[in-house]
Coordinates of C-alpha atoms in Angstrom, one line a residue:
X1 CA -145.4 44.1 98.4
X2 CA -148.7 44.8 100.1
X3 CA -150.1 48.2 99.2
X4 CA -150.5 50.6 102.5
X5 CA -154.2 50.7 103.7
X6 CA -155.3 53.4 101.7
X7 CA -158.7 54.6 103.3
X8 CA -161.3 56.8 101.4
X9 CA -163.9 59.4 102.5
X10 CA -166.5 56.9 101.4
X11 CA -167.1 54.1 104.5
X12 CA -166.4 51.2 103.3
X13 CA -166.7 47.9 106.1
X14 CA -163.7 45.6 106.2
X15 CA -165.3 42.7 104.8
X16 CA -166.7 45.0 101.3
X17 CA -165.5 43.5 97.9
X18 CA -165.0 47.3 97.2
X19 CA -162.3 49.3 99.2
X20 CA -160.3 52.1 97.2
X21 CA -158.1 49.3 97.3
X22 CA -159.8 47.5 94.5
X23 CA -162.1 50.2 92.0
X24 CA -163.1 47.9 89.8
X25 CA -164.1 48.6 86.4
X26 CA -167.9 48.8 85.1
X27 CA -170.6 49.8 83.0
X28 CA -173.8 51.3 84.2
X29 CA -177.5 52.9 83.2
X30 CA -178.8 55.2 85.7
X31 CA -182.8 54.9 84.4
X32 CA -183.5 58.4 85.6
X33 CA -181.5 59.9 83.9
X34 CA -181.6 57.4 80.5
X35 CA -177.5 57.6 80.2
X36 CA -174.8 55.0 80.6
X37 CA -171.4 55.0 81.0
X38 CA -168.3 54.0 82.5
X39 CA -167.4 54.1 86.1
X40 CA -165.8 52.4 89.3
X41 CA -166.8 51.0 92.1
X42 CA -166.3 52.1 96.1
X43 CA -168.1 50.5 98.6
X44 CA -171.9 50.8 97.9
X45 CA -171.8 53.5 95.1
X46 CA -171.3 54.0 91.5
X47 CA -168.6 56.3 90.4
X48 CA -169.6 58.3 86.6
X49 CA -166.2 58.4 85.4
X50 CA -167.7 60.3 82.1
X51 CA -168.5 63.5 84.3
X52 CA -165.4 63.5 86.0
X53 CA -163.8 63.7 82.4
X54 CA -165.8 66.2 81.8
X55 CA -165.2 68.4 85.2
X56 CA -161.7 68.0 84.2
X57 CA -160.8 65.9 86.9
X58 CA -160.0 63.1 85.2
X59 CA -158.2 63.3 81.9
X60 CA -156.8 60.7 78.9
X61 CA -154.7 61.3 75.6
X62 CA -156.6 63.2 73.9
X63 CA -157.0 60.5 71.0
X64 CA -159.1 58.3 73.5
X65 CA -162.7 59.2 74.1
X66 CA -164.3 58.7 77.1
X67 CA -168.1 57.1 76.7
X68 CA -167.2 53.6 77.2
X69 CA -164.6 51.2 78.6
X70 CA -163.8 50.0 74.8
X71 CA -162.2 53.3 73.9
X72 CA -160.6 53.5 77.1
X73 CA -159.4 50.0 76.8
X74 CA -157.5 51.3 73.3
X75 CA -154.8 52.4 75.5
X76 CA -154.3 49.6 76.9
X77 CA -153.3 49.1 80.4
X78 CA -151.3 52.3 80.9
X79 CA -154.8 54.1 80.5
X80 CA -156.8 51.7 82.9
X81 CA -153.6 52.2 85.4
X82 CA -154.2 55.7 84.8
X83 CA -157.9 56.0 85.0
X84 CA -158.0 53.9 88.6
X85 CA -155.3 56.7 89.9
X86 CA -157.1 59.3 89.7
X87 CA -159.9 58.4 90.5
X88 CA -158.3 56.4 93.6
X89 CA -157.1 60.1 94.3
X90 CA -160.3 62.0 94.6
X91 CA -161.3 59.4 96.4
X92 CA -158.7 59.2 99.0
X93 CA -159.9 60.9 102.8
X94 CA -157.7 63.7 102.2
X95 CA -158.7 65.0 99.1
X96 CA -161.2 67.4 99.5
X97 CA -162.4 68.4 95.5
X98 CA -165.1 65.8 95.0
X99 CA -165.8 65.2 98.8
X100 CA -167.2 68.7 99.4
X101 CA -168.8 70.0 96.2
X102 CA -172.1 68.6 96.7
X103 CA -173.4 69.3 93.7
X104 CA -170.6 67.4 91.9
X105 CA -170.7 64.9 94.5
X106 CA -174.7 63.8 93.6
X107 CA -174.3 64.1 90.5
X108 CA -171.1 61.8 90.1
X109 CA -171.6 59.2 93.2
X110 CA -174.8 56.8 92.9
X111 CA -175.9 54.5 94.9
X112 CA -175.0 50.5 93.2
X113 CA -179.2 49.8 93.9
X114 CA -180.2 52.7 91.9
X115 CA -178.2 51.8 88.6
X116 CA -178.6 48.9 86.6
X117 CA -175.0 47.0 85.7
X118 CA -174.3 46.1 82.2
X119 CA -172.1 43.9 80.7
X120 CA -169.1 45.8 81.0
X121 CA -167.5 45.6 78.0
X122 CA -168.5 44.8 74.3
X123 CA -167.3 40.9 73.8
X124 CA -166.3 40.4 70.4
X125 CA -165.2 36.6 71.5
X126 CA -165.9 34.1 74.1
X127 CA -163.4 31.2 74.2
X128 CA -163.6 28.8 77.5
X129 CA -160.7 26.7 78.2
X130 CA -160.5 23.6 80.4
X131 CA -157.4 24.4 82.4
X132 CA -157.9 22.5 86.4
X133 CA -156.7 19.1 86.7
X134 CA -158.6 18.2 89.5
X135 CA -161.8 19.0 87.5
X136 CA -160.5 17.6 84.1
X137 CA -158.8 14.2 86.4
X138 CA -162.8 14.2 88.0
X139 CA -164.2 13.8 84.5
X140 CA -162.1 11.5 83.4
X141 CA -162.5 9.0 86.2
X142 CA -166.0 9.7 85.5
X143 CA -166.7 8.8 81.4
X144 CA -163.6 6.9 81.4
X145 CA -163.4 4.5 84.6
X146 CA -160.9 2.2 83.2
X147 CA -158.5 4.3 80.9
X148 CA -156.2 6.7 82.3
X149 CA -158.4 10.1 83.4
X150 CA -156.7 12.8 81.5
X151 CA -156.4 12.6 77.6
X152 CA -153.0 12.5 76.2
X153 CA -152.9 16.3 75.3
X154 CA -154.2 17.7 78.6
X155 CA -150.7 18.5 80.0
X156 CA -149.3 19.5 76.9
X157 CA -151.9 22.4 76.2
X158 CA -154.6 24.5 77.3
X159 CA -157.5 23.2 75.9
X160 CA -160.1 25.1 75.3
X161 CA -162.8 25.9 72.5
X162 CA -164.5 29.4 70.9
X163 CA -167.7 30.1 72.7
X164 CA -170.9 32.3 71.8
X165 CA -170.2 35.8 72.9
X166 CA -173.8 36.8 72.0
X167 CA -174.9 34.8 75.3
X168 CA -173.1 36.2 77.6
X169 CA -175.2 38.3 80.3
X170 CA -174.1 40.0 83.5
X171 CA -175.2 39.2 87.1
X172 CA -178.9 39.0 87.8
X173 CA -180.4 38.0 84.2
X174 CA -182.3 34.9 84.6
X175 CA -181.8 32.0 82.1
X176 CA -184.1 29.6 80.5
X177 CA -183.8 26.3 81.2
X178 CA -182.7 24.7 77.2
X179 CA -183.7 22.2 74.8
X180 CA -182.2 19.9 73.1
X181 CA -181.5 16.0 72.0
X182 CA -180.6 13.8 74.5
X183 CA -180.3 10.3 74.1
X184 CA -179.7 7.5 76.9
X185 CA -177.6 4.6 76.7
X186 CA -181.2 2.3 76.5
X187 CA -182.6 4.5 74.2
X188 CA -182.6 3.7 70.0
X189 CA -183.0 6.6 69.2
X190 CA -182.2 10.6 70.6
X191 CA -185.7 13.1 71.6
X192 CA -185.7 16.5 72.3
X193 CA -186.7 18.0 75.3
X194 CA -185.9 20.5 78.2
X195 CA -182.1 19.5 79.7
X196 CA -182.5 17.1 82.9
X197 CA -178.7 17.6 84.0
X198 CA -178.2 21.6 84.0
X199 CA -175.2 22.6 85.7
X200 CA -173.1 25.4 86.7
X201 CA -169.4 25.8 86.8
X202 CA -167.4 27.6 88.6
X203 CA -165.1 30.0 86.6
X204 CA -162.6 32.9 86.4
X205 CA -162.5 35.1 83.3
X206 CA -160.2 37.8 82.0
X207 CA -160.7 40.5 79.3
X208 CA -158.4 41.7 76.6
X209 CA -157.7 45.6 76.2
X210 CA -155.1 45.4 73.7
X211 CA -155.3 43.9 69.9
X212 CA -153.5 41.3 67.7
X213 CA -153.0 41.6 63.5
X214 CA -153.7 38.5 61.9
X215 CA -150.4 36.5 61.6
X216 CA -149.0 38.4 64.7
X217 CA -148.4 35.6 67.5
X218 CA -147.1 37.3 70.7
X219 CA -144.5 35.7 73.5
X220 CA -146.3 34.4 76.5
X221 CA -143.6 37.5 78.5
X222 CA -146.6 39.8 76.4
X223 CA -149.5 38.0 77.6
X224 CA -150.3 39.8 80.9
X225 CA -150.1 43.3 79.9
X226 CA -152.6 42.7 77.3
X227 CA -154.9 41.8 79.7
X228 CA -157.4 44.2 81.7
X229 CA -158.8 42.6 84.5
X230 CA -160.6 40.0 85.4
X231 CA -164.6 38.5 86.1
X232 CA -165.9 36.1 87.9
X233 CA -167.8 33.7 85.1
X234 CA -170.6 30.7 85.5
X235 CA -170.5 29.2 81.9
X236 CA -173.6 26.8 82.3
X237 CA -173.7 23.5 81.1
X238 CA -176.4 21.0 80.2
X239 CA -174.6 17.8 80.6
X240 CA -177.1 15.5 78.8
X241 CA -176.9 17.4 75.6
X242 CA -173.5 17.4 75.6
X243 CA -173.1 13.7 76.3
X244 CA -175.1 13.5 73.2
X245 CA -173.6 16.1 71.1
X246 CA -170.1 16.7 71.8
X247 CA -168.5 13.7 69.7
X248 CA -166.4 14.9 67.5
X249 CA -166.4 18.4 67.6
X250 CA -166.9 19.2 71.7
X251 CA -169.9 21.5 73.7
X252 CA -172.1 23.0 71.0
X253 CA -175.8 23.7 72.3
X254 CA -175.1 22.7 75.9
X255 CA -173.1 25.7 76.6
X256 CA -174.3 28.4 73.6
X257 CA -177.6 29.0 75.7
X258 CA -176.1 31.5 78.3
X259 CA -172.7 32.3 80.6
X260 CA -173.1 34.5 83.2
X261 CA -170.5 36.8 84.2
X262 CA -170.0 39.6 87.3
X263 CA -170.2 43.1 86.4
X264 CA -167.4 44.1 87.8
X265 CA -163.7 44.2 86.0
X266 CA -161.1 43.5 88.7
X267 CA -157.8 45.2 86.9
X268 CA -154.8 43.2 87.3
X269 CA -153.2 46.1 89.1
X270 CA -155.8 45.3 92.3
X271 CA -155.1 41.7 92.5
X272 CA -150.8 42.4 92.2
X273 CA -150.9 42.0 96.0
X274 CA -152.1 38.2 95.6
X275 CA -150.0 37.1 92.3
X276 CA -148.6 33.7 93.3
X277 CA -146.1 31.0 91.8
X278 CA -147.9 28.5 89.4
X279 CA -148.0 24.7 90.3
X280 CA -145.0 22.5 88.7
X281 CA -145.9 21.5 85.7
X282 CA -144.6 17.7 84.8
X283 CA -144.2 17.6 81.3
X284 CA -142.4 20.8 81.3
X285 CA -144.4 22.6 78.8
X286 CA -143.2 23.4 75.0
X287 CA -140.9 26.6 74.9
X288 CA -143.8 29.2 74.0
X289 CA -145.8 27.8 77.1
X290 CA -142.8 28.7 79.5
X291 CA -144.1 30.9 82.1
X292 CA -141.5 32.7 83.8
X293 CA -144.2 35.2 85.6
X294 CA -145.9 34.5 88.5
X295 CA -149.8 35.1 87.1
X296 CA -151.9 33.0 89.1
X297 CA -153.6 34.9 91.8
X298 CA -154.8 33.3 95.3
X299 CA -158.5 34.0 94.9
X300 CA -160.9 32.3 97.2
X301 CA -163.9 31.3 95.5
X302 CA -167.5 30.3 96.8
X303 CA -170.8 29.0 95.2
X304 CA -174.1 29.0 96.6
X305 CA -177.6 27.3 95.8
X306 CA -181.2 28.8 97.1
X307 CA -184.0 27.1 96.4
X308 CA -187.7 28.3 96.0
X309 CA -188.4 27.0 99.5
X310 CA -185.4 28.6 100.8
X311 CA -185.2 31.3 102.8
X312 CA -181.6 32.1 102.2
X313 CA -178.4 30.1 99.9
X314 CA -176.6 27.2 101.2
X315 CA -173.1 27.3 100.4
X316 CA -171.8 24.2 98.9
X317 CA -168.4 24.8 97.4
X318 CA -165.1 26.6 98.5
X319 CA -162.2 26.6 96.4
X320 CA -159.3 28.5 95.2
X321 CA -158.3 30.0 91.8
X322 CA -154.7 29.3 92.8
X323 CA -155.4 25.4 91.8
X324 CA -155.2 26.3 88.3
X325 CA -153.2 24.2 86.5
X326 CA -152.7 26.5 83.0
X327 CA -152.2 30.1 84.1
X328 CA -153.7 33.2 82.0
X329 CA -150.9 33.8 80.7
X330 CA -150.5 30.5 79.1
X331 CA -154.0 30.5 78.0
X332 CA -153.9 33.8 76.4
X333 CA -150.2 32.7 74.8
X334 CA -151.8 29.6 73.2
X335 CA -154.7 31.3 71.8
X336 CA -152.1 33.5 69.9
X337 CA -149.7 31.3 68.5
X338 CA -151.4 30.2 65.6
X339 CA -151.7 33.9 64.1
X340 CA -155.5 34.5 65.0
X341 CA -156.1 37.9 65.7
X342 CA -157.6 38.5 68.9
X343 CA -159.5 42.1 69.9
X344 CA -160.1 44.4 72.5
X345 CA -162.8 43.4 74.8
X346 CA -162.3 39.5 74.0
X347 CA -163.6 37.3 77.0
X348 CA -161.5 34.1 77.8
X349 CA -162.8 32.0 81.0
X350 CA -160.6 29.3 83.3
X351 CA -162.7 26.3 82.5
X352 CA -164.3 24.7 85.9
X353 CA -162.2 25.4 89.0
X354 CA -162.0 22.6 91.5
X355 CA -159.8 21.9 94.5
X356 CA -158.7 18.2 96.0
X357 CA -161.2 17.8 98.0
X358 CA -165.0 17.1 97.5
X359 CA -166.1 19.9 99.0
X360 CA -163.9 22.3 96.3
X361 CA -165.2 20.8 93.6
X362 CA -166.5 23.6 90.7
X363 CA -169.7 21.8 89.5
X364 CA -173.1 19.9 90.3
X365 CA -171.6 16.8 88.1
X366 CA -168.7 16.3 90.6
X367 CA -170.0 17.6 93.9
X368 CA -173.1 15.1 93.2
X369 CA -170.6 12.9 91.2
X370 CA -173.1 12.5 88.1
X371 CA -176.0 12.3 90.3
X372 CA -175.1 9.5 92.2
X373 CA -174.8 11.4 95.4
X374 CA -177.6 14.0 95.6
X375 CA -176.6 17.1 98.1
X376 CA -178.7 18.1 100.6
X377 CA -180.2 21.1 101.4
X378 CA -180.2 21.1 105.3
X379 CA -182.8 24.4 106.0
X380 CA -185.5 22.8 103.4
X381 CA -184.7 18.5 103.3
X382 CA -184.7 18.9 99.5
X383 CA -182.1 17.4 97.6
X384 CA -180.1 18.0 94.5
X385 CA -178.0 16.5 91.7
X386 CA -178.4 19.4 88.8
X387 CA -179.7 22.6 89.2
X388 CA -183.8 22.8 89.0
X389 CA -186.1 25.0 88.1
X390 CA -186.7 28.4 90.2
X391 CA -183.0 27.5 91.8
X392 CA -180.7 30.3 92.0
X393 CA -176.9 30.3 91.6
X394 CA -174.6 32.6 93.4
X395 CA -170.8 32.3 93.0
X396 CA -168.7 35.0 95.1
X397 CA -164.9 35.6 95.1
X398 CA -162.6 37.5 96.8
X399 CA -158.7 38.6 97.5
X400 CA -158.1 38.4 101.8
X401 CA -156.0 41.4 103.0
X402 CA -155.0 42.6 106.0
X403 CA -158.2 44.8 107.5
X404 CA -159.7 44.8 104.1
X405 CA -160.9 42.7 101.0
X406 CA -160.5 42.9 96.7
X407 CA -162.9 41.2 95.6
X408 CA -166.0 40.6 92.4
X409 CA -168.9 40.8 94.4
X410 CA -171.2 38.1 92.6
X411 CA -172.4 36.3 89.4
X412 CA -176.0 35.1 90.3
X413 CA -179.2 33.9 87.8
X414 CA -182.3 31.9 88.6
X415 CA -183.0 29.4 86.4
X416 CA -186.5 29.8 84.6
X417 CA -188.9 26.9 83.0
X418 CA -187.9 25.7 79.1
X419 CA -190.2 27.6 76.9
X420 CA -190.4 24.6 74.2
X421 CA -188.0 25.1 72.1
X422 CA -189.2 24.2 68.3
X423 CA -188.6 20.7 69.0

């Protein structure tokens, strides 16, 4: 059921990511005033949830505090639900108590371009899984031309592998271009140098706000409710490291450097409009796999490349979270079935999204298929097969309504020159 076009005091255009329709959940410093804290989003402003709960106007259990999004998280999703209410409330255009007291009103509402964004959430854990089977099939044809493209487990589990959570930085940071050894297939020996092939992919994540004991393995029917909304996520790559490294053990220092994520929390609440039926799945999976719930959403994804001679980005994919092939529920279900404990404010990403078609596909290594077929950047005549330096990266995503958009607004970084490693 579509929710009624709820409009707000605050003018928000059509095509915003930020309607009182979505309210998304983040973290911000305001450097004025040298405090942080939790708030929403609406249109072009910050929301300080932490003096609203102060005024009174917003309220919790009174076990929870109120300072950050982790304590707020301990209640799980009932609290976020209830959090996003009430502010959704004074928010509304018929609610009058924040919209006329001015004084409450500056000090509450800021502007998004006077606060800095933070990572939203403390992440105790980063795991990334590999969960499209167009971009896993794309992979496959690619390293292993003449066997069959997806390895025998691929359809029979998410797979997936812990990540560094210390590396993960919010829209805007820049990253440094990493070292490592490569080796080439003339080469006798590996060297150690700045990455030739660095890539983004194209990725959806999802944070945890409830917790797991060790031992405890929760159905996949529990999965979604544990979950408190979800990022948009570019977990670089440097694709010649990893060619070199990953045997036996998978992606080590070619994806520990950095993953960039959007600040913004989209709750699952927001995107309930757009929950969709999963794809068939042929094996049918193992019993704890089963998903009976519809938990993929139709998201519509974009990425974007600007060079330093550009004057503004070239998009050069369009895709759709819907292709997933392993759903969050399933991913979440199979990270818990062993009895690892898993925590409030764990990060788990989709893995590289890519559609059928060329022009869908969720990485440099298959839009320029290993570098064989360079894109071209019509405004400029440059050319690309891996992401260069001073190149930024802007992925975008958003939920289509009728008159209005839920969406993340954007992950972006510019890539910056290798410092030199210790090589």
């Amino acid at each position: 059921m579509k929710p009624a076009l709820v409009k707000s005091w605050i003018e928000v255009p059509a095509d915003c990511h930020f309607p009182i329709q979505n309210l998304p959940l983040g973290t911000f410093f305001n450097p004025r005033e040298g405090k942080m804290g939790p708030c929403v989003r609406i249109g072009d402003h910050v929301l300080d949830l932490q003096i609203l709960f102060e005024k009174g106007l917003i309220s919790l259990d009174s076990n929870l505090l109120f300072d950050q999004w982790e304590f707020i998280f301990e209640g799980g999703r009932a609290a976020i639900r209830s959090v996003r209410e009430q502010a959704s409330d004074l928010l509304r255009e018929d609610n009058s108590t924040l919209r006329d007291d001015a004084s409450l009103r500056d000090a509450a509402l800021h502007r998004v371009d006077d606060v800095e964004m933070l990572v939203p959430v403390p992440i105790g854990a980063f795991v990334d899984f590999y969960s499209s089977e167009h971009h896993a099939t794309n992979v496959g044809k690619m390293f292993r031309p003449q066997g069959e493209p997806l390895l025998p487990n691929w359809k029979h589990l998410p797979v997936g592998y812990n990540g560094r959570a210390s590396s993960v930085i919010v829209s805007g940071e820049e990253v440094i271009r990493p070292c490592g050894q490569t080796k080439s297939p003339q080469a006798e020996k590996p060297s150690f140098g700045p990455t030739k092939e660095l890539d983004f992919e194209l990725e959806v994540g999802f944070f945890l706000a409830d917790s797991t004991d060790l031992g405890e393995a929760r159905p996949i029917g529990k999965a979604m409710d544990m979950i408190a909304g979800v990022v948009l996520v570019n977990d670089w790559s440097a694709r010649d490291i990893q060619r070199w490294e990953y045997q036996p053990l998978g992606p080590f220092l070619a994806k520990s450097f950095a993953t960039s994520i959007s600040p913004w929390i989209v709750t699952l609440d927001a995107l309930d409009p757009w929950r969709t039926t999963s794809p068939a799945q042929t094996p049918e999976p193992l019993p704890y796999l089963r998903d009976s719930q519809r938990s993929h959403y139709d998201i519509q994804l974009e990425v974007a490349i600007q060079t330093a001679a550009m004057t503004s980005p070239q998009t050069i994919c369009r895709t759709n979270y819907k292709e997933m092939y392993w759903s969050m529920a399933q991913q979440l279900a199979h990270q818990m079935v062993n009895g690892t404990n898993v925590q409030i404010g764990d990060l788990y990403a989709s893995g590289t999204i890519s559609g059928s078609n060329p022009a869908s596909f969720g990485s440099m290594l298959e839009l320029a298929w290993k570098g064989e077929r360079p894109i071209l950047l019509k405004e400029t005549g440059e050319t690309r097969a891996f992401v260069e330096d001073r190149d930024t990266v802007i992925m975008t995503g958003w939920c289509q309504g009728e008159g209005y958009r839920v969406g993340f607004g954007e992950v972006r970084a510019a890539i910056l020159p290798s410092v030199g490693g210790a090589g």
